[in-house]
XYZ file of C-alpha atoms in Angstrom:
418
model
C 39.597 -123.003 -62.198
C 36.582 -120.809 -61.408
C 38.558 -117.698 -62.313
C 39.717 -119.159 -65.600
C 36.183 -120.272 -66.445
C 34.408 -117.014 -65.631
C 37.028 -114.558 -66.827
C 36.707 -115.103 -70.607
C 32.925 -114.745 -70.398
C 33.170 -111.230 -68.996
C 34.711 -109.382 -71.881
C 35.805 -111.906 -74.489
C 33.041 -110.708 -76.820
C 35.231 -107.778 -77.896
C 38.998 -108.228 -77.974
C 40.165 -106.331 -81.074
C 39.996 -102.538 -81.281
C 40.755 -99.954 -83.938
C 42.612 -96.784 -82.991
C 40.511 -93.608 -82.933
C 42.803 -91.021 -81.346
C 46.439 -90.975 -80.273
C 47.344 -88.245 -77.789
C 51.140 -88.119 -77.657
C 54.244 -86.134 -78.501
C 54.217 -82.531 -79.665
C 50.506 -82.629 -80.557
C 49.384 -84.149 -77.261
C 47.546 -81.063 -76.000
C 45.816 -80.322 -79.321
C 42.830 -82.524 -78.501
C 42.273 -81.281 -74.948
C 40.679 -78.227 -73.359
C 42.179 -76.500 -70.313
C 39.785 -75.732 -67.465
C 40.786 -72.145 -66.681
C 39.182 -71.591 -63.271
C 39.403 -72.427 -59.588
C 38.682 -75.963 -58.392
C 34.935 -75.736 -57.994
C 34.689 -79.526 -58.305
C 36.378 -80.895 -55.195
C 37.106 -77.565 -53.462
C 40.831 -77.986 -53.698
C 43.208 -75.075 -53.119
C 43.941 -74.937 -56.805
C 43.654 -72.637 -59.788
C 43.470 -74.692 -62.970
C 45.120 -72.563 -65.638
C 43.845 -71.884 -69.118
C 45.918 -73.047 -72.082
C 47.901 -69.828 -72.610
C 48.772 -69.368 -68.940
C 49.668 -73.033 -68.492
C 52.394 -72.758 -71.117
C 53.489 -69.239 -70.160
C 53.951 -70.251 -66.527
C 55.790 -73.429 -67.452
C 53.263 -75.829 -65.933
C 52.512 -77.436 -69.288
C 55.505 -78.197 -71.476
C 57.438 -80.985 -73.172
C 60.540 -82.851 -72.061
C 63.577 -82.918 -74.384
C 62.343 -86.354 -75.427
C 58.944 -84.942 -76.398
C 56.782 -86.188 -73.516
C 54.101 -83.791 -72.221
C 54.386 -82.598 -68.628
C 51.558 -81.218 -66.456
C 52.722 -80.038 -63.073
C 51.758 -78.272 -59.886
C 53.496 -74.929 -59.469
C 56.507 -75.568 -57.227
C 58.269 -72.189 -57.479
C 55.741 -69.447 -56.649
C 55.094 -68.133 -53.167
C 51.423 -68.517 -52.245
C 50.253 -66.253 -49.390
C 47.684 -67.339 -46.856
C 44.275 -65.877 -47.605
C 40.662 -66.693 -48.308
C 40.875 -68.995 -51.329
C 38.475 -67.146 -53.605
C 39.757 -63.680 -52.677
C 42.337 -63.760 -55.442
C 43.941 -66.115 -57.899
C 47.215 -65.587 -56.028
C 45.990 -67.595 -53.020
C 45.503 -70.731 -55.123
C 48.452 -72.780 -56.264
C 48.337 -73.010 -60.077
C 48.185 -76.323 -61.889
C 46.442 -78.154 -64.725
C 43.152 -79.861 -65.526
C 42.522 -80.991 -69.121
C 39.512 -82.673 -70.739
C 39.268 -84.272 -74.164
C 37.329 -82.366 -76.778
C 35.963 -85.700 -78.016
C 33.514 -87.919 -76.176
C 33.748 -91.707 -76.513
C 30.717 -93.963 -76.379
C 30.098 -97.553 -75.354
C 32.412 -99.776 -77.390
C 35.507 -97.753 -76.496
C 38.861 -98.700 -75.006
C 41.283 -96.234 -73.389
C 44.962 -96.822 -72.630
C 47.132 -94.319 -70.735
C 50.875 -94.758 -70.351
C 52.241 -92.554 -67.564
C 55.921 -92.244 -66.714
C 55.171 -90.234 -63.576
C 52.053 -89.427 -61.540
C 51.799 -86.590 -58.975
C 52.147 -87.632 -55.340
C 52.874 -86.149 -51.925
C 51.040 -84.668 -48.953
C 47.957 -82.676 -50.074
C 48.264 -83.975 -53.666
C 45.159 -85.482 -55.330
C 45.673 -86.618 -58.957
C 43.163 -88.415 -61.143
C 42.657 -89.886 -64.597
C 38.919 -90.353 -65.026
C 35.981 -90.012 -67.391
C 32.725 -88.094 -67.195
C 29.417 -88.131 -69.027
C 27.281 -85.196 -70.084
C 25.379 -84.919 -66.794
C 26.560 -86.137 -63.411
C 25.682 -88.655 -62.141
C 23.023 -89.426 -64.790
C 25.563 -90.340 -67.474
C 28.094 -91.930 -65.178
C 31.702 -91.459 -64.145
C 34.613 -93.907 -64.341
C 37.556 -93.327 -61.987
C 40.473 -95.162 -63.583
C 43.271 -93.648 -61.487
C 42.766 -91.737 -58.253
C 44.687 -91.540 -54.994
C 45.788 -88.962 -52.432
C 48.645 -87.921 -50.163
C 51.049 -90.779 -49.469
C 48.800 -93.659 -50.549
C 50.696 -96.511 -52.187
C 47.820 -98.015 -54.166
C 45.339 -96.725 -56.707
C 41.570 -96.755 -56.177
C 39.041 -97.325 -58.960
C 35.323 -96.573 -58.868
C 32.110 -96.018 -60.798
C 29.571 -93.303 -59.955
C 26.004 -93.682 -61.238
C 22.323 -93.163 -60.517
C 20.649 -95.794 -58.277
C 20.382 -99.280 -59.753
C 23.976 -100.010 -60.768
C 25.937 -102.446 -58.593
C 29.143 -104.402 -58.654
C 28.309 -108.090 -58.113
C 28.993 -109.591 -54.716
C 31.385 -112.124 -56.254
C 33.435 -109.478 -58.108
C 36.611 -110.472 -56.264
C 36.473 -113.789 -58.161
C 36.860 -111.971 -61.487
C 39.322 -109.177 -60.664
C 42.701 -108.672 -59.026
C 41.569 -105.778 -56.847
C 39.550 -105.869 -53.638
C 35.997 -104.506 -53.679
C 34.602 -102.243 -51.006
C 31.142 -100.777 -51.346
C 29.278 -102.366 -54.288
C 26.477 -99.798 -54.760
C 27.692 -97.395 -57.447
C 25.076 -94.760 -56.549
C 26.363 -94.177 -53.018
C 28.646 -91.197 -52.310
C 31.771 -93.354 -52.465
C 30.714 -95.109 -55.632
C 31.542 -98.795 -56.044
C 35.208 -98.749 -55.103
C 37.904 -101.309 -55.878
C 41.369 -101.071 -54.295
C 44.318 -102.034 -56.493
C 46.469 -104.862 -55.126
C 49.262 -104.877 -57.711
C 52.396 -103.153 -56.391
C 53.590 -99.735 -57.552
C 50.247 -98.423 -58.779
C 50.816 -94.995 -57.155
C 53.313 -92.834 -55.331
C 57.108 -93.248 -55.187
C 56.833 -96.913 -56.131
C 55.117 -96.038 -59.400
C 57.873 -93.546 -60.237
C 60.704 -95.862 -59.217
C 59.358 -98.628 -61.459
C 59.412 -96.293 -64.462
C 55.683 -95.678 -64.398
C 53.045 -97.941 -65.824
C 49.884 -98.272 -67.872
C 46.216 -97.888 -66.980
C 43.479 -99.103 -69.309
C 39.692 -99.200 -69.266
C 37.254 -101.125 -71.450
C 33.865 -99.401 -71.834
C 31.695 -102.140 -73.304
C 28.078 -103.348 -73.317
C 29.359 -106.414 -71.448
C 30.702 -104.233 -68.634
C 33.412 -101.813 -67.569
C 36.861 -103.260 -66.807
C 39.988 -101.495 -65.579
C 43.595 -102.723 -65.731
C 46.895 -101.557 -64.305
C 50.389 -102.833 -65.147
C 53.636 -101.608 -63.659
C 56.316 -100.962 -66.292
C 57.925 -104.455 -66.118
C 54.544 -106.187 -66.472
C 52.931 -104.395 -69.406
C 51.594 -107.006 -71.866
C 53.161 -107.305 -75.330
C 49.998 -106.123 -77.058
C 50.500 -102.716 -75.389
C 54.289 -102.463 -75.603
C 54.209 -103.396 -79.292
C 51.331 -101.064 -80.175
C 51.986 -97.877 -82.107
C 50.332 -94.511 -82.592
C 48.462 -95.885 -85.593
C 47.937 -99.599 -84.939
C 44.905 -101.549 -83.790
C 45.158 -103.589 -80.593
C 44.087 -107.046 -79.418
C 43.514 -107.313 -75.670
C 43.425 -111.103 -75.419
C 46.740 -111.144 -73.496
C 45.625 -108.733 -70.785
C 44.632 -111.220 -68.113
C 42.343 -110.475 -65.181
C 41.382 -106.822 -64.780
C 42.106 -104.917 -61.613
C 38.427 -103.936 -61.371
C 35.474 -105.724 -62.946
C 31.987 -104.225 -63.332
C 30.011 -106.692 -65.497
C 26.732 -105.604 -67.074
C 24.784 -108.350 -65.341
C 24.420 -106.114 -62.287
C 24.778 -102.734 -64.036
C 23.201 -102.018 -67.422
C 26.015 -100.036 -69.028
C 23.890 -98.403 -71.722
C 21.332 -97.326 -69.108
C 23.733 -95.803 -66.600
C 26.486 -94.455 -68.856
C 26.554 -92.030 -71.749
C 29.500 -91.062 -73.916
C 32.535 -90.169 -71.817
C 35.202 -87.465 -71.962
C 38.658 -88.269 -70.577
C 40.008 -86.025 -67.815
C 43.503 -85.642 -66.346
C 43.805 -83.370 -63.337
C 45.451 -82.768 -60.007
C 44.160 -80.709 -57.118
C 45.424 -79.968 -53.617
C 43.770 -80.691 -50.276
C 40.033 -80.419 -50.970
C 37.265 -82.687 -49.729
C 39.318 -85.878 -49.786
C 43.065 -85.239 -49.510
C 42.537 -82.366 -47.051
C 40.027 -84.012 -44.737
C 41.678 -84.522 -41.320
C 40.757 -88.207 -41.129
C 42.667 -88.761 -44.380
C 45.358 -86.114 -44.125
C 46.593 -86.383 -40.541
C 47.559 -90.091 -40.346
C 50.052 -89.686 -43.205
C 50.919 -85.995 -43.234
C 50.604 -84.590 -39.713
C 54.355 -83.930 -39.613
C 54.226 -81.858 -42.795
C 53.956 -78.579 -40.859
C 53.164 -76.965 -37.524
C 49.393 -76.550 -37.881
C 48.281 -79.991 -39.025
C 46.083 -78.275 -41.623
C 46.518 -79.298 -45.235
C 46.272 -75.822 -46.792
C 48.439 -74.067 -44.192
C 51.249 -76.617 -44.185
C 51.419 -77.357 -47.911
C 49.766 -74.930 -50.311
C 50.930 -71.776 -48.553
C 54.584 -70.907 -49.003
C 57.285 -71.554 -51.567
C 55.916 -74.719 -53.140
C 59.184 -76.647 -52.976
C 57.270 -79.571 -51.448
C 55.584 -80.117 -54.841
C 58.646 -81.236 -56.767
C 57.041 -84.672 -57.297
C 53.593 -83.319 -58.178
C 53.585 -83.737 -61.937
C 52.278 -85.961 -64.715
C 54.649 -87.143 -67.406
C 52.716 -88.857 -70.184
C 53.992 -91.267 -72.784
C 50.624 -91.493 -74.522
C 46.861 -91.673 -74.088
C 45.008 -93.641 -76.777
C 41.326 -94.110 -77.506
C 40.089 -97.100 -79.480
C 36.750 -98.310 -80.812
C 35.285 -101.671 -81.781
C 35.162 -100.591 -85.414
C 33.043 -98.735 -87.939
C 33.064 -95.165 -89.197
C 34.071 -92.568 -86.634
C 33.221 -88.870 -87.016
C 35.917 -86.264 -86.561
C 35.645 -84.362 -83.255
C 35.584 -80.587 -83.189
C 36.694 -78.217 -80.467
C 34.802 -78.142 -77.218
C 35.673 -76.165 -74.118
C 35.895 -77.450 -70.572
C 36.387 -73.948 -69.192
C 34.139 -73.213 -66.257
C 34.505 -69.649 -64.952
C 33.132 -69.360 -61.435
C 30.848 -66.523 -62.494
C 28.900 -68.800 -64.854
C 28.693 -71.962 -62.754
C 25.316 -73.524 -62.092
C 25.459 -74.842 -58.551
C 23.350 -77.518 -56.951
C 23.164 -76.501 -53.286
C 24.355 -78.884 -50.612
C 22.067 -78.865 -47.549
C 23.399 -76.589 -44.841
C 23.286 -79.447 -42.387
C 25.978 -81.153 -44.466
C 28.019 -78.261 -45.845
C 28.881 -75.980 -42.941
C 32.043 -74.030 -42.234
C 33.032 -70.898 -40.346
C 33.763 -67.963 -42.636
C 37.294 -66.728 -43.104
C 39.232 -69.878 -42.230
C 41.057 -72.591 -44.113
C 40.463 -75.428 -41.724
C 41.662 -78.763 -43.087
C 42.512 -77.071 -46.354
C 38.799 -76.793 -47.174
C 37.235 -73.649 -48.503
C 34.599 -71.561 -46.895
C 32.471 -70.560 -49.818
C 29.468 -68.301 -49.928
C 27.936 -70.751 -52.394
C 27.799 -74.527 -52.357
C 29.851 -76.711 -54.666
C 28.466 -77.599 -58.065
C 27.323 -81.158 -58.618
C 26.612 -81.581 -62.322
C 28.571 -81.400 -65.544
C 27.883 -80.309 -69.087
C 29.770 -82.048 -71.883
C 29.063 -83.874 -75.117
C 27.094 -87.086 -75.383
C 27.487 -89.229 -78.507
C 30.003 -91.957 -79.361
C 32.637 -89.575 -80.694
C 30.706 -86.354 -80.609
C 31.364 -83.227 -82.611
C 29.855 -80.568 -80.296
C 29.485 -76.941 -81.214
C 32.539 -74.850 -80.417
C 31.894 -72.554 -77.477
C 33.918 -71.173 -74.637
C 30.958 -71.780 -72.322
C 29.782 -75.291 -73.223
C 30.819 -76.830 -69.914
C 29.936 -74.306 -67.280
C 28.636 -76.768 -64.758
C 30.971 -79.031 -62.856
C 31.267 -82.564 -61.595
C 32.151 -83.350 -58.017
C 34.075 -86.592 -58.333
C 36.300 -88.845 -56.321
C 35.963 -91.756 -53.951
C 33.997 -90.955 -50.806
C 33.011 -87.450 -51.979
C 29.588 -87.459 -50.353
C 30.968 -89.037 -47.205
C 33.524 -86.242 -46.970
C 30.773 -83.639 -46.998
C 29.066 -85.435 -44.128
C 32.283 -85.795 -42.127
C 33.158 -82.204 -42.916
C 29.907 -81.016 -41.375
C 30.624 -82.993 -38.225
C 34.199 -81.681 -38.077
C 33.249 -78.025 -38.347
C 30.249 -78.546 -36.097
C 32.636 -79.725 -33.388
C 34.850 -76.681 -33.916
C 31.900 -74.344 -33.484
C 30.703 -75.825 -30.196
């Protein structure tokens, strides 16, 4: 009874939404920018292609039925080498970011038929504000390696918390509740088939997030359980979310002032390899130690023919953005390209970020500069930023446990150097 009493109070204030943008079919990619650089965000062994190269190399394309595909290269031979020595030592793939930013009062629904999975694979569907972490981050979908369940999280400045009784108002299980800590305030999905082979076998599913003054709420439904309001929606219709039931993750505004900790958000779909989560030995080895002879994520996965990445692709039915109503300006082009030569890096203390030069231990890179920790994007409800190829030259380090991985990484390499 407590659940039924509390649940409507959380987000019943807004239940009907008007469609703002439908990303689907042959025009899906028109509203997104391609990153076009190496993974300077999570230090994955990845080169995110620009738009032209993504289509030329066949990593972005459409199925015969018209669904967009974004995949990890699974045909090229990648030689072992220092990651930043040449583009050839990365494995190419895709990161895209919406040209529009969506403010408080938005709703996002993403219908995926397939999500990348496998050893070393780290996919995500998330949102980012103009500056990280000042304007917040919402991790709607994120998992690694052979995980079976999705993880959700918020990342903010100090002062935003998930309430201690959050498990009473959500289906997922809360971990850390302080959204300003390196892990963010994480919630583990409990519904089956939210990631991995199970997600694919069920025919995919739908993720949704409500970005409201009353709080931030995230849902997941496997294909057989998608509510009628979503299955009956179209590329032009409004939507009523009153049949959605309990969210998977609940972050009510009572313990986190949404307008204080979050600015307008851009949507991001990406996949990287290894990096500071999927490639960390404590995460990689329990599931993927048998993947190759070295027990190192980069060596045993990224290097070589790529045939192990046959399941590392997104197939998208649609992504839709909604608003609570009112006039909405038309977005204009904005770039998410971030060439390494123009990145503004926030140094990580040497006591945390240490690694011997010239190695690829645990699939992590040994950079001469520290990873970048802030992002530049647009900031109004549905912003029309100036068109520029260099408007987002700083980057966001995102993902559950990111800061913890840096700390563990320092300890790992410190042990190697003794």
